[in-house]
Amino acid sequence: MSYRIGLVGKPSVGKSTFFNAATMNDVPEGAYPFTTIDPTVGEAYVRVDCAAPEFDETCTPSVGVCREGTRFVPVKLVDVAGLVPGAHEGRGLGNQFLTDLNETDVLIHVVDFSGKTDIEGEATEGHDPREDIDFLEEELDAWYLDVLEKGLEKFETRYHGADAAIETELADQMSAFGTDKDRMKRTILAQDLELDPETWDETDRIELAREIRKRTKPMVIAANKMDTPEAQANWEAITSDPDYDHLSFVPASAHAEKALKNADDAGVVDYTPGASDFEVVGDVSGEQEAGLDRINEFVTEYEGTGVQGALESAVFDVLGCIAVFPGSANGSKDEKGVFRDCFILPEGSTTEDFAYHIHSDIGEGLLHGTDCRSGRQVGTDRELSHRDVIELVSTNQAAP
């Protein structure tokens, strides 16, 4: 399975350009509301240092590509339409927007840091990007609060005066958000609340809904259009504001990423996605050269265009995922190729989790793993690390 990254943002902030830059799909772009109506799913990639060179091998990826020792591992990018103030009340695409959003694991909120689009996505000057950040969080908080309140109503109706666990009822009510009773209990206690909703006031419920949202729908802010002086000024102000310490920010120019990928496809430049530099290898006009010079200044200053950075921040920093390579006894080969696969797993995954991720038969028959770098046997409950190369020894079948 691939992780699903939800791409959200108000109209006209460059969200579709970001999607196209990340996936190179032909999704309509335009400076008007609802350019994207239905959610579009594309394949994007996150970078992982390939393990093959450590074993003096050249990998043969079954999916994705490897360029100069950097593995590009697929993830799903979902371009979700319909973010407008009042979405949780049905405005815009309303409930469909929230439903599409909930089918993702993590969010990238594309924000126009230049301040040249207002809260409705119309052209303006001097708009504060904080309003965009706030209104998405407020929409999601209101959505979560509505669901939480329904769970509390059910609890009061069904279990009034009975010995029942509020965390179980709320976990059932909010299961679509990917939580369970243990996580719910930890979240309630982390808010210094008792496991008795009769002791909660309105503020407690609001804060609890917000905390559940933060834990189940984490978010990265892609500060788009950072190649403008207005955006750079806003970046300094917003990223130093303690009110936003709970969010991860990545400076980005989706336009620059798409321009570089188009130029690379045309043989004009040699560019690896996410790199902080590129080389002009083809003939360019004076206008093209000036444009590439401006892009070069940006990627040098910000260590890339930010499109890859936002994807990887979402998967590895915010979700805390790890990449693991299946190996054989010599750390690399099987009968189908060399370092064919690289899997993205949740933080805290064990050898057994890895086995089941590949195939249930392997998991059911798992005996142990082998760390292919050290040659040492590892237990089924051993917690894996990023870029581990693990051979799975199972009674059922050989691991791929």
PDB file of C-alpha atoms in Angstrom, residues 21-249:
ATOM      1  CA  ALA A  21       4.835  19.551 -10.501  1.00  0.00           C
ATOM      2  CA  ALA A  22       4.875  16.604  -8.097  1.00  0.00           C
ATOM      3  CA  THR A  23       3.252  14.089 -10.456  1.00  0.00           C
ATOM      4  CA  MET A  24       3.690  15.663 -13.913  1.00  0.00           C
ATOM      5  CA  ASN A  25       0.012  14.933 -14.618  1.00  0.00           C
ATOM      6  CA  ASP A  26      -2.031  17.241 -16.818  1.00  0.00           C
ATOM      7  CA  VAL A  27      -4.495  18.616 -14.271  1.00  0.00           C
ATOM      8  CA  PRO A  28      -6.162  21.911 -15.280  1.00  0.00           C
ATOM      9  CA  GLU A  29      -4.651  25.000 -13.749  1.00  0.00           C
ATOM     10  CA  GLY A  30      -6.224  28.413 -13.480  1.00  0.00           C
ATOM     11  CA  ALA A  31      -6.634  31.481 -11.318  1.00  0.00           C
ATOM     12  CA  TYR A  32     -10.319  30.965 -10.582  1.00  0.00           C
ATOM     13  CA  PRO A  33     -12.296  29.017  -7.985  1.00  0.00           C
ATOM     14  CA  PHE A  34     -12.790  25.257  -8.308  1.00  0.00           C
ATOM     15  CA  THR A  35     -10.377  24.642 -11.160  1.00  0.00           C
ATOM     16  CA  THR A  36     -10.294  21.184  -9.599  1.00  0.00           C
ATOM     17  CA  ILE A  37     -13.773  19.809  -8.847  1.00  0.00           C
ATOM     18  CA  ASP A  38     -13.241  16.109  -8.205  1.00  0.00           C
ATOM     19  CA  PRO A  39     -10.312  14.676  -6.254  1.00  0.00           C
ATOM     20  CA  THR A  40      -7.478  13.710  -8.565  1.00  0.00           C
ATOM     21  CA  VAL A  41      -5.066  10.989  -7.513  1.00  0.00           C
ATOM     22  CA  GLY A  42      -1.557  10.856  -8.916  1.00  0.00           C
ATOM     23  CA  GLU A  43       1.723   9.155  -8.171  1.00  0.00           C
ATOM     24  CA  ALA A  44       4.383  11.258  -6.503  1.00  0.00           C
ATOM     25  CA  TYR A  45       7.664  10.117  -4.976  1.00  0.00           C
ATOM     26  CA  VAL A  46       9.705  10.500  -1.816  1.00  0.00           C
ATOM     27  CA  ARG A  47      13.474  10.171  -1.830  1.00  0.00           C
ATOM     28  CA  VAL A  48      15.417   7.516   0.070  1.00  0.00           C
ATOM     29  CA  ASP A  49      19.171   6.929  -0.074  1.00  0.00           C
ATOM     30  CA  CYS A  50      19.435   3.592  -1.873  1.00  0.00           C
ATOM     31  CA  ALA A  51      21.070   0.748   0.062  1.00  0.00           C
ATOM     32  CA  ALA A  52      22.449  -0.961  -3.056  1.00  0.00           C
ATOM     33  CA  PRO A  53      25.782   0.929  -3.231  1.00  0.00           C
ATOM     34  CA  GLU A  54      26.649  -0.288   0.290  1.00  0.00           C
ATOM     35  CA  PHE A  55      26.570  -3.829  -1.111  1.00  0.00           C
ATOM     36  CA  ASP A  56      28.431  -2.919  -4.333  1.00  0.00           C
ATOM     37  CA  GLU A  57      25.251  -3.472  -6.300  1.00  0.00           C
ATOM     38  CA  THR A  58      23.175  -1.536  -8.815  1.00  0.00           C
ATOM     39  CA  CYS A  59      19.487  -1.710  -7.943  1.00  0.00           C
ATOM     40  CA  THR A  60      16.692  -2.750 -10.305  1.00  0.00           C
ATOM     41  CA  PRO A  61      13.554  -1.086  -8.847  1.00  0.00           C
ATOM     42  CA  SER A  62      10.228  -2.806  -9.484  1.00  0.00           C
ATOM     43  CA  VAL A  63       8.486   0.564  -9.001  1.00  0.00           C
ATOM     44  CA  GLY A  64       9.852   4.084  -9.001  1.00  0.00           C
ATOM     45  CA  VAL A  65      13.377   4.863 -10.148  1.00  0.00           C
ATOM     46  CA  CYS A  66      16.869   5.268  -8.748  1.00  0.00           C
ATOM     47  CA  ARG A  67      19.021   8.191  -9.858  1.00  0.00           C
ATOM     48  CA  GLU A  68      22.647   8.374  -8.752  1.00  0.00           C
ATOM     49  CA  GLY A  69      22.007   6.511  -5.527  1.00  0.00           C
ATOM     50  CA  THR A  70      18.709   8.217  -4.682  1.00  0.00           C
ATOM     51  CA  ARG A  71      15.654   5.991  -4.715  1.00  0.00           C
ATOM     52  CA  PHE A  72      12.309   7.577  -5.632  1.00  0.00           C
ATOM     53  CA  VAL A  73       9.619   5.577  -3.831  1.00  0.00           C
ATOM     54  CA  PRO A  74       5.955   6.049  -4.871  1.00  0.00           C
ATOM     55  CA  VAL A  75       3.270   7.614  -2.706  1.00  0.00           C
ATOM     56  CA  LYS A  76      -0.262   8.674  -3.643  1.00  0.00           C
ATOM     57  CA  LEU A  77      -0.974  12.384  -3.925  1.00  0.00           C
ATOM     58  CA  VAL A  78      -4.658  13.343  -3.718  1.00  0.00           C
ATOM     59  CA  ASP A  79      -5.618  16.787  -5.016  1.00  0.00           C
ATOM     60  CA  VAL A  80      -8.707  17.519  -2.897  1.00  0.00           C
ATOM     61  CA  ALA A  81     -11.104  20.198  -4.133  1.00  0.00           C
ATOM     62  CA  GLY A  82     -13.558  22.388  -2.295  1.00  0.00           C
ATOM     63  CA  LEU A  83     -11.787  24.165   0.538  1.00  0.00           C
ATOM     64  CA  VAL A  84     -13.746  27.323   1.330  1.00  0.00           C
ATOM     65  CA  PRO A  85     -14.815  28.852   4.645  1.00  0.00           C
ATOM     66  CA  GLY A  86     -17.898  27.020   5.906  1.00  0.00           C
ATOM     67  CA  ALA A  87     -17.040  23.672   4.282  1.00  0.00           C
ATOM     68  CA  HIS A  88     -18.020  21.845   7.477  1.00  0.00           C
ATOM     69  CA  GLU A  89     -21.491  23.418   7.137  1.00  0.00           C
ATOM     70  CA  GLY A  90     -21.852  22.232   3.542  1.00  0.00           C
ATOM     71  CA  ARG A  91     -20.607  25.375   1.782  1.00  0.00           C
ATOM     72  CA  GLY A  92     -18.704  24.857  -1.456  1.00  0.00           C
ATOM     73  CA  LEU A  93     -18.242  21.125  -1.936  1.00  0.00           C
ATOM     74  CA  GLY A  94     -18.866  20.718   1.765  1.00  0.00           C
ATOM     75  CA  ASN A  95     -19.177  17.164   2.999  1.00  0.00           C
ATOM     76  CA  GLN A  96     -17.616  15.717  -0.157  1.00  0.00           C
ATOM     77  CA  PHE A  97     -14.479  17.758   0.526  1.00  0.00           C
ATOM     78  CA  LEU A  98     -14.301  16.411   4.081  1.00  0.00           C
ATOM     79  CA  THR A  99     -14.941  12.833   2.958  1.00  0.00           C
ATOM     80  CA  ASP A 100     -12.183  13.011   0.342  1.00  0.00           C
ATOM     81  CA  LEU A 101      -9.870  14.596   2.885  1.00  0.00           C
ATOM     82  CA  ASN A 102     -10.465  11.840   5.399  1.00  0.00           C
ATOM     83  CA  GLU A 103      -9.197   9.187   3.004  1.00  0.00           C
ATOM     84  CA  THR A 104      -5.675  10.583   3.307  1.00  0.00           C
ATOM     85  CA  ASP A 105      -2.968   9.922   5.891  1.00  0.00           C
ATOM     86  CA  VAL A 106      -1.422  13.382   6.095  1.00  0.00           C
ATOM     87  CA  LEU A 107      -2.144  16.812   4.613  1.00  0.00           C
ATOM     88  CA  ILE A 108      -0.084  19.314   2.677  1.00  0.00           C
ATOM     89  CA  HIS A 109      -1.807  22.692   2.860  1.00  0.00           C
ATOM     90  CA  VAL A 110      -0.683  24.852  -0.072  1.00  0.00           C
ATOM     91  CA  VAL A 111      -0.760  28.487   1.041  1.00  0.00           C
ATOM     92  CA  ASP A 112      -0.079  31.520  -1.150  1.00  0.00           C
ATOM     93  CA  PHE A 113       2.556  33.221   0.983  1.00  0.00           C
ATOM     94  CA  SER A 114       2.695  36.184  -1.401  1.00  0.00           C
ATOM     95  CA  GLY A 115      -0.653  37.368  -0.015  1.00  0.00           C
ATOM     96  CA  LYS A 116      -2.071  37.965  -3.483  1.00  0.00           C
ATOM     97  CA  THR A 117      -5.229  35.864  -3.082  1.00  0.00           C
ATOM     98  CA  ASP A 118      -7.908  36.594  -0.496  1.00  0.00           C
ATOM     99  CA  ILE A 119      -9.737  34.075   1.683  1.00  0.00           C
ATOM    100  CA  GLU A 120     -12.092  33.213  -1.208  1.00  0.00           C
ATOM    101  CA  GLY A 121      -9.230  32.779  -3.694  1.00  0.00           C
ATOM    102  CA  GLU A 122      -9.810  36.088  -5.477  1.00  0.00           C
ATOM    103  CA  ALA A 123      -6.927  38.333  -6.557  1.00  0.00           C
ATOM    104  CA  THR A 124      -5.897  40.938  -3.992  1.00  0.00           C
ATOM    105  CA  GLU A 125      -2.850  42.527  -2.382  1.00  0.00           C
ATOM    106  CA  GLY A 126      -1.559  42.321   1.182  1.00  0.00           C
ATOM    107  CA  HIS A 127      -3.594  39.341   2.349  1.00  0.00           C
ATOM    108  CA  ASP A 128      -2.211  37.746   5.519  1.00  0.00           C
ATOM    109  CA  PRO A 129      -1.472  34.019   4.899  1.00  0.00           C
ATOM    110  CA  ARG A 130      -2.197  33.374   8.584  1.00  0.00           C
ATOM    111  CA  GLU A 131      -5.902  33.693   7.741  1.00  0.00           C
ATOM    112  CA  ASP A 132      -5.605  30.774   5.301  1.00  0.00           C
ATOM    113  CA  ILE A 133      -3.745  28.614   7.794  1.00  0.00           C
ATOM    114  CA  ASP A 134      -6.241  29.431  10.532  1.00  0.00           C
ATOM    115  CA  PHE A 135      -9.363  28.845   8.502  1.00  0.00           C
ATOM    116  CA  LEU A 136      -8.349  25.328   7.417  1.00  0.00           C
ATOM    117  CA  GLU A 137      -7.572  24.366  11.002  1.00  0.00           C
ATOM    118  CA  GLU A 138     -10.826  25.945  12.162  1.00  0.00           C
ATOM    119  CA  GLU A 139     -12.825  24.081   9.489  1.00  0.00           C
ATOM    120  CA  LEU A 140     -11.269  20.768  10.495  1.00  0.00           C
ATOM    121  CA  ASP A 141     -11.702  21.503  14.203  1.00  0.00           C
ATOM    122  CA  ALA A 142     -15.389  22.278  13.670  1.00  0.00           C
ATOM    123  CA  TRP A 143     -15.811  19.059  11.688  1.00  0.00           C
ATOM    124  CA  TYR A 144     -14.127  17.004  14.406  1.00  0.00           C
ATOM    125  CA  LEU A 145     -16.167  18.749  17.101  1.00  0.00           C
ATOM    126  CA  ASP A 146     -19.424  17.872  15.321  1.00  0.00           C
ATOM    127  CA  VAL A 147     -18.434  14.195  15.255  1.00  0.00           C
ATOM    128  CA  LEU A 148     -17.226  14.301  18.864  1.00  0.00           C
ATOM    129  CA  GLU A 149     -20.497  15.840  20.044  1.00  0.00           C
ATOM    130  CA  LYS A 150     -22.475  13.079  18.323  1.00  0.00           C
ATOM    131  CA  GLY A 151     -20.372  10.516  20.155  1.00  0.00           C
ATOM    132  CA  LEU A 152     -21.022  12.238  23.476  1.00  0.00           C
ATOM    133  CA  GLU A 153     -24.765  12.324  22.789  1.00  0.00           C
ATOM    134  CA  LYS A 154     -24.785   8.590  22.039  1.00  0.00           C
ATOM    135  CA  PHE A 155     -22.790   7.890  25.182  1.00  0.00           C
ATOM    136  CA  GLU A 156     -25.205   9.857  27.360  1.00  0.00           C
ATOM    137  CA  THR A 157     -28.231   8.188  25.760  1.00  0.00           C
ATOM    138  CA  ARG A 158     -26.966   4.622  25.842  1.00  0.00           C
ATOM    139  CA  TYR A 159     -24.953   4.531  29.019  1.00  0.00           C
ATOM    140  CA  HIS A 160     -26.437   7.104  31.348  1.00  0.00           C
ATOM    141  CA  GLY A 161     -25.738   5.786  34.827  1.00  0.00           C
ATOM    142  CA  ALA A 162     -24.087   2.639  33.477  1.00  0.00           C
ATOM    143  CA  ASP A 163     -20.512   1.495  33.845  1.00  0.00           C
ATOM    144  CA  ALA A 164     -19.130   2.240  30.386  1.00  0.00           C
ATOM    145  CA  ALA A 165     -15.886   3.599  28.933  1.00  0.00           C
ATOM    146  CA  ILE A 166     -16.146   6.937  27.172  1.00  0.00           C
ATOM    147  CA  GLU A 167     -12.960   6.228  25.198  1.00  0.00           C
ATOM    148  CA  THR A 168     -14.622   3.171  23.606  1.00  0.00           C
ATOM    149  CA  GLU A 169     -17.716   5.090  22.514  1.00  0.00           C
ATOM    150  CA  LEU A 170     -15.722   8.018  21.133  1.00  0.00           C
ATOM    151  CA  ALA A 171     -13.290   5.713  19.350  1.00  0.00           C
ATOM    152  CA  ASP A 172     -16.234   3.972  17.667  1.00  0.00           C
ATOM    153  CA  GLN A 173     -17.801   7.293  16.702  1.00  0.00           C
ATOM    154  CA  MET A 174     -14.505   8.677  15.355  1.00  0.00           C
ATOM    155  CA  SER A 175     -13.096   5.465  13.887  1.00  0.00           C
ATOM    156  CA  ALA A 176     -13.111   6.999  10.401  1.00  0.00           C
ATOM    157  CA  PHE A 177     -10.343   9.302  11.609  1.00  0.00           C
ATOM    158  CA  GLY A 178      -8.065   6.327  12.247  1.00  0.00           C
ATOM    159  CA  THR A 179      -8.182   6.279  16.033  1.00  0.00           C
ATOM    160  CA  ASP A 180      -8.931   3.496  18.509  1.00  0.00           C
ATOM    161  CA  LYS A 181      -9.889   3.293  22.182  1.00  0.00           C
ATOM    162  CA  ASP A 182      -6.293   3.206  23.440  1.00  0.00           C
ATOM    163  CA  ARG A 183      -5.296   6.264  21.413  1.00  0.00           C
ATOM    164  CA  MET A 184      -8.499   7.996  22.424  1.00  0.00           C
ATOM    165  CA  LYS A 185      -7.838   7.312  26.095  1.00  0.00           C
ATOM    166  CA  ARG A 186      -4.286   8.654  25.823  1.00  0.00           C
ATOM    167  CA  THR A 187      -5.544  11.779  24.057  1.00  0.00           C
ATOM    168  CA  ILE A 188      -8.211  12.463  26.687  1.00  0.00           C
ATOM    169  CA  LEU A 189      -5.731  12.020  29.538  1.00  0.00           C
ATOM    170  CA  ALA A 190      -3.133  14.155  27.730  1.00  0.00           C
ATOM    171  CA  GLN A 191      -5.664  17.003  27.888  1.00  0.00           C
ATOM    172  CA  ASP A 192      -5.800  16.594  31.691  1.00  0.00           C
ATOM    173  CA  LEU A 193      -9.424  15.504  31.427  1.00  0.00           C
ATOM    174  CA  GLU A 194     -11.163  12.864  33.478  1.00  0.00           C
ATOM    175  CA  LEU A 195     -12.657   9.840  31.723  1.00  0.00           C
ATOM    176  CA  ASP A 196     -16.054  11.243  32.578  1.00  0.00           C
ATOM    177  CA  PRO A 197     -17.606  13.612  30.003  1.00  0.00           C
ATOM    178  CA  GLU A 198     -19.922  15.083  32.644  1.00  0.00           C
ATOM    179  CA  THR A 199     -16.857  16.889  34.024  1.00  0.00           C
ATOM    180  CA  TRP A 200     -16.045  18.479  30.646  1.00  0.00           C
ATOM    181  CA  ASP A 201     -17.167  21.977  29.725  1.00  0.00           C
ATOM    182  CA  GLU A 202     -17.518  23.461  26.239  1.00  0.00           C
ATOM    183  CA  THR A 203     -13.875  24.562  26.109  1.00  0.00           C
ATOM    184  CA  ASP A 204     -12.732  21.072  27.095  1.00  0.00           C
ATOM    185  CA  ARG A 205     -14.707  19.549  24.215  1.00  0.00           C
ATOM    186  CA  ILE A 206     -13.350  22.063  21.715  1.00  0.00           C
ATOM    187  CA  GLU A 207      -9.767  21.509  22.842  1.00  0.00           C
ATOM    188  CA  LEU A 208     -10.213  17.733  22.794  1.00  0.00           C
ATOM    189  CA  ALA A 209     -11.589  17.816  19.247  1.00  0.00           C
ATOM    190  CA  ARG A 210      -8.638  19.972  18.175  1.00  0.00           C
ATOM    191  CA  GLU A 211      -6.128  17.594  19.751  1.00  0.00           C
ATOM    192  CA  ILE A 212      -7.719  14.552  18.112  1.00  0.00           C
ATOM    193  CA  ARG A 213      -7.543  16.381  14.798  1.00  0.00           C
ATOM    194  CA  LYS A 214      -3.863  17.222  15.251  1.00  0.00           C
ATOM    195  CA  ARG A 215      -3.049  13.604  16.060  1.00  0.00           C
ATOM    196  CA  THR A 216      -5.089  11.978  13.297  1.00  0.00           C
ATOM    197  CA  LYS A 217      -4.817  14.520  10.480  1.00  0.00           C
ATOM    198  CA  PRO A 218      -1.273  15.980  10.738  1.00  0.00           C
ATOM    199  CA  MET A 219      -0.331  18.763   8.389  1.00  0.00           C
ATOM    200  CA  VAL A 220       2.550  20.396   6.517  1.00  0.00           C
ATOM    201  CA  ILE A 221       2.304  23.973   5.240  1.00  0.00           C
ATOM    202  CA  ALA A 222       3.750  24.377   1.739  1.00  0.00           C
ATOM    203  CA  ALA A 223       4.546  28.093   1.684  1.00  0.00           C
ATOM    204  CA  ASN A 224       4.024  28.563  -2.049  1.00  0.00           C
ATOM    205  CA  LYS A 225       5.208  31.422  -4.280  1.00  0.00           C
ATOM    206  CA  MET A 226       8.270  31.887  -2.074  1.00  0.00           C
ATOM    207  CA  ASP A 227      10.114  33.211  -5.092  1.00  0.00           C
ATOM    208  CA  THR A 228       8.442  36.597  -4.445  1.00  0.00           C
ATOM    209  CA  PRO A 229       9.642  39.256  -1.975  1.00  0.00           C
ATOM    210  CA  GLU A 230       6.173  39.509  -0.395  1.00  0.00           C
ATOM    211  CA  ALA A 231       6.184  35.783   0.397  1.00  0.00           C
ATOM    212  CA  GLN A 232       9.676  35.950   1.849  1.00  0.00           C
ATOM    213  CA  ALA A 233       8.639  38.746   4.197  1.00  0.00           C
ATOM    214  CA  ASN A 234       5.563  36.783   5.287  1.00  0.00           C
ATOM    215  CA  TRP A 235       7.728  33.693   5.834  1.00  0.00           C
ATOM    216  CA  GLU A 236       9.894  35.496   8.371  1.00  0.00           C
ATOM    217  CA  ALA A 237       6.870  36.805  10.273  1.00  0.00           C
ATOM    218  CA  ILE A 238       4.806  33.608  10.313  1.00  0.00           C
ATOM    219  CA  THR A 239       7.480  31.001  10.994  1.00  0.00           C
ATOM    220  CA  SER A 240       8.694  33.019  13.978  1.00  0.00           C
ATOM    221  CA  ASP A 241       5.145  33.325  15.373  1.00  0.00           C
ATOM    222  CA  PRO A 242       4.783  30.920  18.353  1.00  0.00           C
ATOM    223  CA  ASP A 243       1.101  30.414  17.513  1.00  0.00           C
ATOM    224  CA  TYR A 244       2.263  28.225  14.619  1.00  0.00           C
ATOM    225  CA  ASP A 245       4.929  26.189  16.375  1.00  0.00           C
ATOM    226  CA  HIS A 246       2.742  23.085  16.056  1.00  0.00           C
ATOM    227  CA  LEU A 247       2.998  23.149  12.250  1.00  0.00           C
ATOM    228  CA  SER A 248       5.795  22.203   9.852  1.00  0.00           C
ATOM    229  CA  PHE A 249       6.583  24.755   7.137  1.00  0.00           C
TER     230      PHE A 249
END
